[in-house]
Short mmCIF file of C-alpha atoms and ligand atoms in Angstrom, two decimals:
data_model
loop_
_atom_site.label_atom_id
_atom_site.label_comp_id
_atom_site.label_asym_id
_atom_site.label_seq_id
_atom_site.Cartn_x
_atom_site.Cartn_y
_atom_site.Cartn_z
CA MET A 3 5.09 12.50 28.49
CA SER A 4 4.83 11.18 24.98
CA SER A 5 7.41 8.72 23.88
CA PRO A 6 9.36 9.43 20.70
CA ASP A 7 8.45 5.91 19.62
CA ARG A 8 4.76 6.69 19.32
CA HIS A 9 3.24 6.01 15.96
CA PRO A 10 3.22 8.55 13.16
CA ALA A 11 -0.04 9.81 11.69
CA VAL A 12 0.54 7.81 8.52
CA PRO A 13 1.40 4.15 8.07
CA ASP A 14 5.15 3.84 7.96
CA ASP A 15 6.52 2.23 4.84
CA GLN A 16 9.25 0.19 6.52
CA PRO A 17 11.65 1.01 3.73
CA ALA A 18 13.73 -1.92 2.69
CA ALA A 19 16.45 0.22 1.14
CA ALA A 20 18.74 2.50 3.09
CA THR A 21 17.08 5.90 3.18
CA PRO A 22 19.16 8.98 2.49
CA LEU A 23 18.68 9.89 6.15
CA GLU A 24 20.22 6.62 7.17
CA ALA A 25 22.96 6.79 4.64
CA GLY A 26 23.90 10.43 4.70
CA ASP A 27 23.60 13.35 7.05
CA ALA A 28 22.18 11.44 9.99
CA THR A 29 24.75 8.71 10.39
CA ALA A 30 25.67 9.98 13.81
CA LEU A 31 22.07 10.08 15.01
CA SER A 32 20.59 7.47 17.29
CA SER A 33 17.95 5.26 15.71
CA ARG A 34 15.38 6.90 18.01
CA ARG A 35 16.16 10.40 16.73
CA ARG A 36 16.16 9.12 13.17
CA ARG A 37 12.69 7.66 13.68
CA THR A 38 11.57 10.98 15.16
CA HIS A 39 12.75 12.76 12.02
CA GLU A 40 11.03 10.24 9.77
CA HIS A 41 7.75 10.62 11.70
CA ILE A 42 7.88 14.39 11.29
CA LEU A 43 8.68 14.20 7.58
CA ALA A 44 5.91 11.63 7.06
CA ALA A 45 3.34 13.87 8.82
CA LEU A 46 4.38 16.86 6.68
CA SER A 47 4.29 14.75 3.55
CA GLU A 48 0.74 13.66 4.44
CA HIS A 49 -0.74 16.91 5.73
CA GLY A 50 1.27 19.73 4.12
CA ALA A 51 2.07 22.80 6.21
CA LEU A 52 1.73 22.24 9.97
CA SER A 53 2.43 24.16 13.15
CA ARG A 54 4.75 22.65 15.74
CA ALA A 55 1.69 22.02 17.93
CA ASP A 56 -0.02 20.12 15.09
CA LEU A 57 3.15 18.11 14.51
CA SER A 58 3.23 17.17 18.17
CA ARG A 59 -0.43 16.14 18.15
CA LEU A 60 -0.20 14.15 14.89
CA THR A 61 3.00 12.30 15.68
CA GLY A 62 2.47 11.82 19.42
CA LEU A 63 5.94 13.33 19.97
CA SER A 64 6.59 15.80 22.80
CA ARG A 65 6.79 19.52 21.96
CA SER A 66 10.48 19.58 22.83
CA ALA A 67 11.21 16.55 20.63
CA VAL A 68 9.38 18.27 17.76
CA GLY A 69 11.31 21.50 18.39
CA HIS A 70 14.71 19.76 18.30
CA ALA A 71 13.82 17.76 15.20
CA VAL A 72 12.40 20.76 13.31
CA GLY A 73 15.56 22.75 14.07
CA PHE A 74 17.81 19.92 12.87
CA LEU A 75 15.81 19.24 9.69
CA ALA A 76 15.58 22.95 8.83
CA ASP A 77 19.35 23.30 9.22
CA ALA A 78 19.80 20.28 6.95
CA GLY A 79 17.55 21.89 4.29
CA HIS A 80 14.74 19.31 4.53
CA LEU A 81 12.10 21.79 5.66
CA THR A 82 11.41 25.45 6.22
CA GLU A 83 9.67 27.25 9.07
CA ASP A 84 7.91 30.53 8.25
CA ILE A 85 5.39 32.96 9.64
CA PRO A 86 2.37 32.73 7.34
CA ALA A 87 1.35 35.98 5.64
CA GLY A 88 -1.53 37.86 7.22
CA THR A 89 -1.35 36.46 10.73
CA GLY A 90 -1.47 40.03 11.95
CA ARG A 91 0.33 39.42 15.20
CA THR A 92 3.00 41.86 16.07
CA ARG A 93 3.56 41.15 19.76
CA GLY A 94 4.45 38.06 21.68
CA ARG A 95 5.43 34.75 20.21
CA ARG A 96 4.27 34.55 16.61
CA PRO A 97 2.92 31.30 15.17
CA THR A 98 4.98 29.60 12.51
CA VAL A 99 4.24 26.82 10.06
CA VAL A 100 6.60 24.08 9.02
CA THR A 101 6.64 22.88 5.40
CA LEU A 102 8.68 20.32 3.50
CA GLN A 103 11.38 21.71 1.28
CA ARG A 104 10.44 19.80 -1.83
CA ARG A 105 12.92 19.46 -4.60
CA PRO A 106 11.81 19.62 -8.21
CA GLY A 107 11.75 16.38 -10.10
CA VAL A 108 9.67 13.24 -10.23
CA VAL A 109 9.17 10.10 -8.24
CA LEU A 110 8.73 6.59 -9.64
CA GLY A 111 6.09 4.23 -8.30
CA ILE A 112 6.19 0.57 -9.31
CA ASP A 113 3.45 -2.01 -8.90
CA PHE A 114 4.25 -5.70 -9.39
CA GLY A 115 1.06 -7.78 -9.68
CA HIS A 116 1.02 -11.55 -10.16
CA SER A 117 0.64 -11.08 -13.91
CA HIS A 118 1.49 -7.45 -14.68
CA ILE A 119 3.97 -4.71 -13.88
CA THR A 120 3.24 -0.98 -13.97
CA ALA A 121 5.69 1.88 -13.53
CA ALA A 122 4.49 5.47 -13.16
CA THR A 123 6.04 8.87 -12.85
CA ALA A 124 4.42 11.36 -10.47
CA THR A 125 5.15 14.80 -9.13
CA THR A 126 6.48 15.09 -5.60
CA SER A 127 2.95 16.22 -4.67
CA GLY A 128 1.49 12.91 -5.84
CA THR A 129 -0.03 13.78 -9.22
CA LEU A 130 0.38 10.87 -11.65
CA LEU A 131 2.08 12.01 -14.86
CA ALA A 132 2.60 8.90 -16.98
CA GLU A 133 2.21 5.14 -16.73
CA ALA A 134 3.70 2.20 -18.58
CA THR A 135 2.48 -1.34 -18.04
CA THR A 136 3.16 -4.83 -19.35
CA ALA A 137 1.62 -8.26 -18.88
CA LEU A 138 4.13 -10.77 -17.49
CA ASP A 139 4.12 -13.90 -15.35
CA VAL A 140 5.69 -12.13 -12.39
CA ASP A 141 5.31 -15.08 -10.00
CA SER A 142 7.46 -17.53 -11.93
CA ARG A 143 9.81 -15.17 -13.79
CA PRO A 144 11.33 -12.93 -11.13
CA GLN A 145 14.51 -11.97 -13.01
CA GLN A 146 12.57 -11.13 -16.16
CA ALA A 147 10.12 -9.09 -14.08
CA LEU A 148 12.90 -7.20 -12.31
CA ASP A 149 14.62 -6.54 -15.64
CA ALA A 150 11.38 -5.32 -17.25
CA VAL A 151 10.93 -2.59 -14.66
CA THR A 152 13.78 -0.41 -15.88
CA ASP A 153 12.33 -0.44 -19.42
CA LEU A 154 8.88 0.48 -18.11
CA ALA A 155 10.36 3.25 -15.98
CA ALA A 156 12.21 4.60 -19.03
CA GLN A 157 8.95 4.59 -21.00
CA ALA A 158 7.07 6.45 -18.23
CA LEU A 159 9.91 8.98 -17.88
CA ALA A 160 9.93 9.59 -21.65
CA GLN A 161 6.15 10.06 -21.68
CA SER A 162 6.24 12.65 -18.90
CA GLY A 163 9.28 14.37 -20.40
CA HIS A 164 11.76 13.56 -17.65
CA THR A 165 15.19 12.01 -17.48
CA ALA A 166 16.59 9.49 -15.02
CA ASP A 167 18.64 12.13 -13.21
CA GLN A 168 15.40 13.89 -12.23
CA ILE A 169 14.21 10.89 -10.20
CA LYS A 170 13.95 11.89 -6.54
CA GLY A 171 12.56 8.68 -5.08
CA ILE A 172 11.57 5.15 -6.15
CA ALA A 173 9.34 2.63 -4.39
CA ALA A 174 7.84 -0.71 -5.42
CA GLY A 175 5.14 -3.10 -4.18
CA ILE A 176 5.86 -6.84 -4.42
CA PRO A 177 3.03 -9.44 -4.56
CA GLY A 178 4.44 -11.66 -1.84
CA PRO A 179 5.75 -11.79 1.69
CA LEU A 180 8.93 -9.90 2.50
CA ASP A 181 10.84 -10.76 5.66
CA ILE A 182 11.16 -7.41 7.43
CA ARG A 183 14.36 -8.54 9.20
CA THR A 184 16.29 -9.30 6.01
CA HIS A 185 14.16 -7.71 3.22
CA VAL A 186 14.30 -11.07 1.45
CA VAL A 187 11.29 -12.98 0.07
CA ARG A 188 10.99 -15.84 2.53
CA ALA A 189 7.71 -17.76 2.48
CA PRO A 190 8.39 -21.21 1.04
CA THR A 191 4.83 -21.69 -0.23
CA ILE A 192 3.94 -18.34 -1.83
CA LEU A 193 5.90 -16.72 -4.65
CA ARG A 194 8.34 -19.61 -4.44
CA ASP A 195 10.42 -18.57 -7.43
CA TRP A 196 11.29 -15.34 -5.60
CA ILE A 197 12.63 -17.06 -2.49
CA GLY A 198 16.02 -15.76 -1.43
CA LEU A 199 15.76 -12.66 -3.62
CA ASN A 200 16.19 -9.25 -2.06
CA PRO A 201 13.97 -7.12 -4.36
CA ALA A 202 15.12 -3.80 -2.87
CA GLN A 203 18.74 -4.69 -3.55
CA GLU A 204 17.99 -6.06 -7.03
CA LEU A 205 15.99 -2.97 -8.03
CA SER A 206 18.43 -0.51 -6.44
CA ARG A 207 21.26 -2.10 -8.43
CA ARG A 208 19.29 -1.86 -11.69
CA PHE A 209 18.29 1.78 -11.11
CA GLY A 210 21.51 2.95 -9.45
CA HIS A 211 19.21 4.62 -6.91
CA PRO A 212 17.80 3.39 -3.57
CA VAL A 213 14.43 1.66 -4.04
CA ALA A 214 12.04 1.18 -1.11
CA VAL A 215 10.07 -2.07 -1.31
CA ALA A 216 7.04 -3.35 0.59
CA ASN A 217 4.36 -6.00 0.24
CA ASP A 218 1.73 -5.02 -2.37
CA ALA A 219 -1.26 -5.06 0.00
CA ASP A 220 0.65 -2.82 2.42
CA MET A 221 1.39 -0.47 -0.49
CA GLY A 222 -2.32 -0.54 -1.37
CA ALA A 223 -3.21 0.43 2.20
CA ARG A 224 -0.79 3.31 1.98
CA GLY A 225 -2.29 4.42 -1.36
CA GLU A 226 -5.79 4.42 0.18
CA HIS A 227 -4.54 6.25 3.27
CA THR A 228 -2.80 8.98 1.31
CA PHE A 229 -5.08 9.39 -1.71
CA GLY A 230 -8.22 7.27 -1.24
CA ALA A 231 -11.01 6.14 1.07
CA ALA A 232 -8.83 5.73 4.18
CA ARG A 233 -7.68 9.35 4.43
CA GLY A 234 -7.75 10.37 8.08
CA LEU A 235 -8.33 6.82 9.37
CA GLU A 236 -6.04 5.11 11.85
CA ASP A 237 -7.59 1.61 11.84
CA PHE A 238 -8.57 0.00 8.56
CA PHE A 239 -8.00 -3.00 6.31
CA TYR A 240 -7.14 -2.78 2.63
CA ILE A 241 -7.94 -6.02 0.83
CA LYS A 242 -6.18 -6.71 -2.44
CA ALA A 243 -8.47 -9.16 -4.23
CA SER A 244 -6.92 -10.21 -7.54
CA HIS A 245 -5.36 -13.58 -8.40
CA GLY A 246 -4.58 -13.96 -4.71
CA ILE A 247 -6.12 -12.29 -1.66
CA GLY A 248 -3.93 -10.26 0.71
CA ALA A 249 -4.69 -7.75 3.42
CA GLY A 250 -2.84 -4.57 4.38
CA LEU A 251 -3.66 -4.03 8.04
CA VAL A 252 -3.30 -0.51 9.43
CA LEU A 253 -3.74 -0.50 13.20
CA ALA A 254 -3.40 2.59 15.40
CA GLY A 255 -1.97 4.48 12.40
CA ARG A 256 0.76 1.95 11.58
CA THR A 257 1.02 -0.79 9.04
CA TYR A 258 0.92 -4.01 11.03
CA ARG A 259 3.34 -6.54 9.58
CA GLY A 260 3.65 -9.09 12.39
CA SER A 261 6.93 -10.33 13.81
CA THR A 262 8.56 -11.12 10.48
CA GLY A 263 6.50 -9.21 7.92
CA ILE A 264 4.10 -11.94 6.84
CA ALA A 265 0.89 -10.62 8.51
CA GLY A 266 -2.19 -10.24 6.32
CA GLU A 267 -2.00 -13.44 4.23
CA ILE A 268 -5.74 -13.96 4.59
CA GLY A 269 -5.96 -15.70 1.21
CA HIS A 270 -4.78 -18.87 2.93
CA THR A 271 -7.48 -18.95 5.61
CA ARG A 272 -9.17 -22.35 5.46
CA LEU A 273 -12.86 -22.35 4.58
CA GLU A 274 -15.11 -25.01 6.02
CA GLY A 275 -16.29 -27.39 3.32
CA ALA A 276 -13.86 -26.14 0.64
CA THR A 277 -11.53 -28.79 -0.73
CA ASN A 278 -9.80 -27.35 -3.81
CA LEU A 279 -6.02 -27.54 -3.81
CA CYS A 280 -4.32 -24.17 -3.25
CA ARG A 281 -0.97 -23.00 -4.68
CA CYS A 282 0.31 -23.13 -1.07
CA GLY A 283 -0.23 -26.90 -0.89
CA ASN A 284 -3.20 -26.78 1.49
CA ARG A 285 -6.77 -27.42 0.51
CA GLY A 286 -9.77 -25.15 0.90
CA CYS A 287 -7.96 -21.80 1.18
CA LEU A 288 -10.03 -18.62 0.68
CA GLU A 289 -8.28 -17.79 -2.58
CA THR A 290 -9.24 -21.14 -4.13
CA VAL A 291 -12.85 -19.90 -3.90
CA VAL A 292 -12.58 -16.11 -4.15
CA SER A 293 -10.12 -14.72 -6.71
CA ILE A 294 -10.49 -12.99 -10.04
CA THR A 295 -9.79 -16.34 -11.74
CA GLU A 296 -12.46 -18.25 -9.80
CA VAL A 297 -15.09 -15.52 -10.11
CA ARG A 298 -14.47 -15.25 -13.87
CA ARG A 299 -14.79 -19.05 -14.16
CA GLU A 300 -18.14 -18.98 -12.35
CA LEU A 301 -19.34 -16.03 -14.40
CA ALA A 302 -18.51 -17.91 -17.60
CA HIS A 303 -20.78 -20.67 -16.29
CA VAL A 304 -23.81 -18.41 -15.73
CA LEU A 305 -23.13 -16.09 -18.68
CA PRO A 306 -21.82 -18.27 -21.52
CA ALA A 307 -20.07 -16.25 -24.20
CA GLU A 308 -21.62 -15.90 -27.65
CA PRO A 309 -20.10 -18.63 -29.89
CA SER A 310 -18.83 -16.07 -32.40
CA THR A 311 -16.88 -14.12 -29.77
CA ALA A 312 -15.79 -17.00 -27.54
CA ALA A 313 -12.38 -17.59 -29.08
CA ALA A 314 -9.52 -15.25 -28.19
CA ALA A 315 -11.83 -12.36 -27.28
CA PRO A 316 -10.74 -10.38 -24.21
CA PRO A 317 -13.02 -11.03 -21.23
CA PRO A 318 -15.76 -8.42 -20.82
CA PRO A 319 -15.19 -5.87 -18.04
CA LEU A 320 -16.32 -7.12 -14.66
CA ALA A 321 -18.24 -3.89 -14.06
CA ASP A 322 -20.40 -4.59 -17.14
CA LEU A 323 -21.10 -8.18 -16.12
CA ALA A 324 -22.02 -7.14 -12.59
CA THR A 325 -25.09 -5.31 -13.90
CA GLN A 326 -26.67 -8.63 -14.92
CA PRO A 327 -28.68 -10.28 -12.12
CA ALA A 328 -27.15 -13.77 -12.44
CA ALA A 329 -23.63 -12.33 -12.47
CA ALA A 330 -24.38 -10.01 -9.56
CA ARG A 331 -25.43 -13.08 -7.52
CA VAL A 332 -22.14 -14.84 -8.24
CA ILE A 333 -20.21 -11.72 -7.24
CA THR A 334 -22.24 -11.15 -4.08
CA ASP A 335 -21.65 -14.80 -3.11
CA ALA A 336 -17.90 -14.28 -3.57
CA GLY A 337 -18.21 -11.18 -1.34
CA ARG A 338 -20.05 -13.22 1.31
CA THR A 339 -17.27 -15.81 1.34
CA LEU A 340 -14.60 -13.11 1.62
CA GLY A 341 -16.74 -11.51 4.35
CA LEU A 342 -16.71 -14.75 6.40
CA VAL A 343 -12.96 -14.41 6.82
CA LEU A 344 -13.13 -10.63 7.33
CA ALA A 345 -15.85 -10.95 10.01
CA ASP A 346 -13.38 -12.83 12.23
CA LEU A 347 -10.79 -10.11 11.70
CA VAL A 348 -13.40 -7.44 12.46
CA ASN A 349 -14.16 -9.18 15.75
CA CYS A 350 -10.46 -9.26 16.61
CA LEU A 351 -9.39 -5.81 15.51
CA ASN A 352 -12.45 -3.48 15.31
CA PRO A 353 -11.45 -1.48 12.20
CA ALA A 354 -13.26 1.68 11.03
CA ALA A 355 -13.17 0.67 7.35
CA ILE A 356 -12.58 -2.19 4.96
CA ILE A 357 -11.57 -1.07 1.48
CA ILE A 358 -11.54 -3.70 -1.25
CA GLY A 359 -9.13 -3.18 -4.12
CA GLY A 360 -7.47 -5.33 -6.76
CA GLU A 361 -9.00 -6.64 -9.98
CA LEU A 362 -12.09 -8.06 -8.26
CA SER A 363 -13.00 -4.60 -6.97
CA ALA A 364 -14.11 -3.67 -10.50
CA ALA A 365 -17.24 -5.72 -9.69
CA GLY A 366 -18.29 -2.80 -7.47
CA ALA A 367 -21.36 -2.69 -5.23
CA PRO A 368 -22.44 -6.38 -5.41
CA LEU A 369 -19.03 -7.40 -4.04
CA ALA A 370 -19.12 -4.92 -1.15
CA GLU A 371 -22.73 -5.90 -0.38
CA GLY A 372 -21.71 -9.55 -0.02
CA VAL A 373 -18.89 -8.68 2.37
CA ARG A 374 -21.29 -6.45 4.33
CA ASP A 375 -23.85 -9.30 4.63
CA SER A 376 -21.32 -11.65 6.21
CA ILE A 377 -19.95 -9.03 8.57
CA ASN A 378 -23.47 -8.18 9.73
CA ARG A 379 -24.17 -11.87 10.22
CA TYR A 380 -20.92 -13.07 11.80
CA ALA A 381 -19.17 -10.13 13.48
CA GLN A 382 -20.30 -8.83 16.85
CA PRO A 383 -22.92 -6.08 16.32
CA ALA A 384 -20.88 -3.32 17.95
CA SER A 385 -17.87 -4.05 15.72
CA ALA A 386 -20.05 -4.65 12.63
CA ASN A 387 -21.73 -1.27 13.12
CA ALA A 388 -18.38 0.48 13.48
CA VAL A 389 -16.97 -0.62 10.13
CA THR A 390 -17.74 0.71 6.65
CA VAL A 391 -17.22 -1.60 3.65
CA THR A 392 -16.43 -0.07 0.27
CA VAL A 393 -14.64 -0.88 -2.95
CA SER A 394 -11.67 1.31 -3.79
CA THR A 395 -12.29 4.34 -5.96
CA LEU A 396 -8.65 4.52 -7.08
CA GLN A 397 -9.35 2.38 -10.17
CA ARG A 398 -6.97 -0.43 -9.30
CA ARG A 399 -4.15 1.99 -8.65
CA SER A 400 -4.07 1.70 -4.84
CA GLU A 401 -0.76 -0.18 -4.89
CA LEU A 402 0.78 2.10 -7.50
CA LEU A 403 -0.27 5.21 -5.57
CA GLY A 404 1.02 3.67 -2.34
CA ALA A 405 4.38 3.23 -4.07
CA VAL A 406 4.20 6.86 -5.21
CA ALA A 407 3.44 8.03 -1.64
CA THR A 408 6.39 5.99 -0.35
CA ALA A 409 8.68 7.36 -3.04
CA ILE A 410 7.59 10.91 -2.14
CA GLN A 411 8.46 10.28 1.48
CA HIS A 412 11.90 9.15 0.37
CA SER A 413 12.30 12.16 -1.91
CA ALA A 414 11.45 14.40 1.07
CA VAL A 415 14.20 12.97 3.23
CA GLY A 416 16.75 12.88 0.42
ZN1 ZN B 507 -3.36 -21.53 0.34
#
């Protein structure tokens, strides 16, 4: 018999804020039943209308567990169960489909990068409506960054013609490690100015609304799983390659966070022969060689700017540079170096896909080709053949869309 603790069909978002289910109508429920309800709501949020049999198959829950949960959630107004029109059956037990009872309104998705913040409004079906963004040194100015979010949210709400009381769910991705036991930023060497902060609490206080928070690469993985290249996959890596390098690992349908939430910090894997000092205090970490900053520095070396445009001009788009042979070589080399680290992970975990996002992903095919080269060379052939390597097609919105998907899940249970 299936255990109620089996994984859901979508990566769970490990919400850091109390969900409405936890805080409200389900206070008397056991944590196991609450998880069952969350798995069912997540599957409906991901797949739309489903039969009880589909729910059982997708969540791994027993038919009776699904039946009890559907009855409870329908009574509580979270979902409806109907006979679809035109089924034509008049005798015997008629098939029904279960759908989420969505409430009108908007959700807010928030993406904190190392040097920018974006807030977006979206429908509860996941259509982006409006976005507001600002450049800010997020790493070393946490309070300023947290304060800026409410202004950005107000701008996005105004653009899409909504008011704060129409917000049904809020979620945010944070560019650093969150301790899943305490929801506090805890790694002493990464994002050190955020240490001791509880971003979910800080944001919930500012918004007067529960805010779910997760690591940015995990949010990116969720964005790809719900809206991008990882739809339908249960085992994949999302790599956020920007100023740092982080991985969102989805294994057997669940986001893998490790024992304390720090899993996926591949940017601090030591590379043989590399000696540059990393922000973590070690030398030779992957992100001292492969990051948007390093790749741009190398590109400036092979493609010197015209003297007249060198001062204060914004850097040319990476996608444009990547069409030039010398630049494509630099980018493919960066991909090969990233691929060295990923090949070891491919050997360990046998994923179906690697999706590269973040600012570096704008470099496109030459980057993915470099990663592919190293995986072909260094991973075992059976694992190398099983994995596809692509750059994200979500136009650097994987994290933002992951936050939207998480916020939708929260709006569904609220
Ligand atoms: Zn490091």
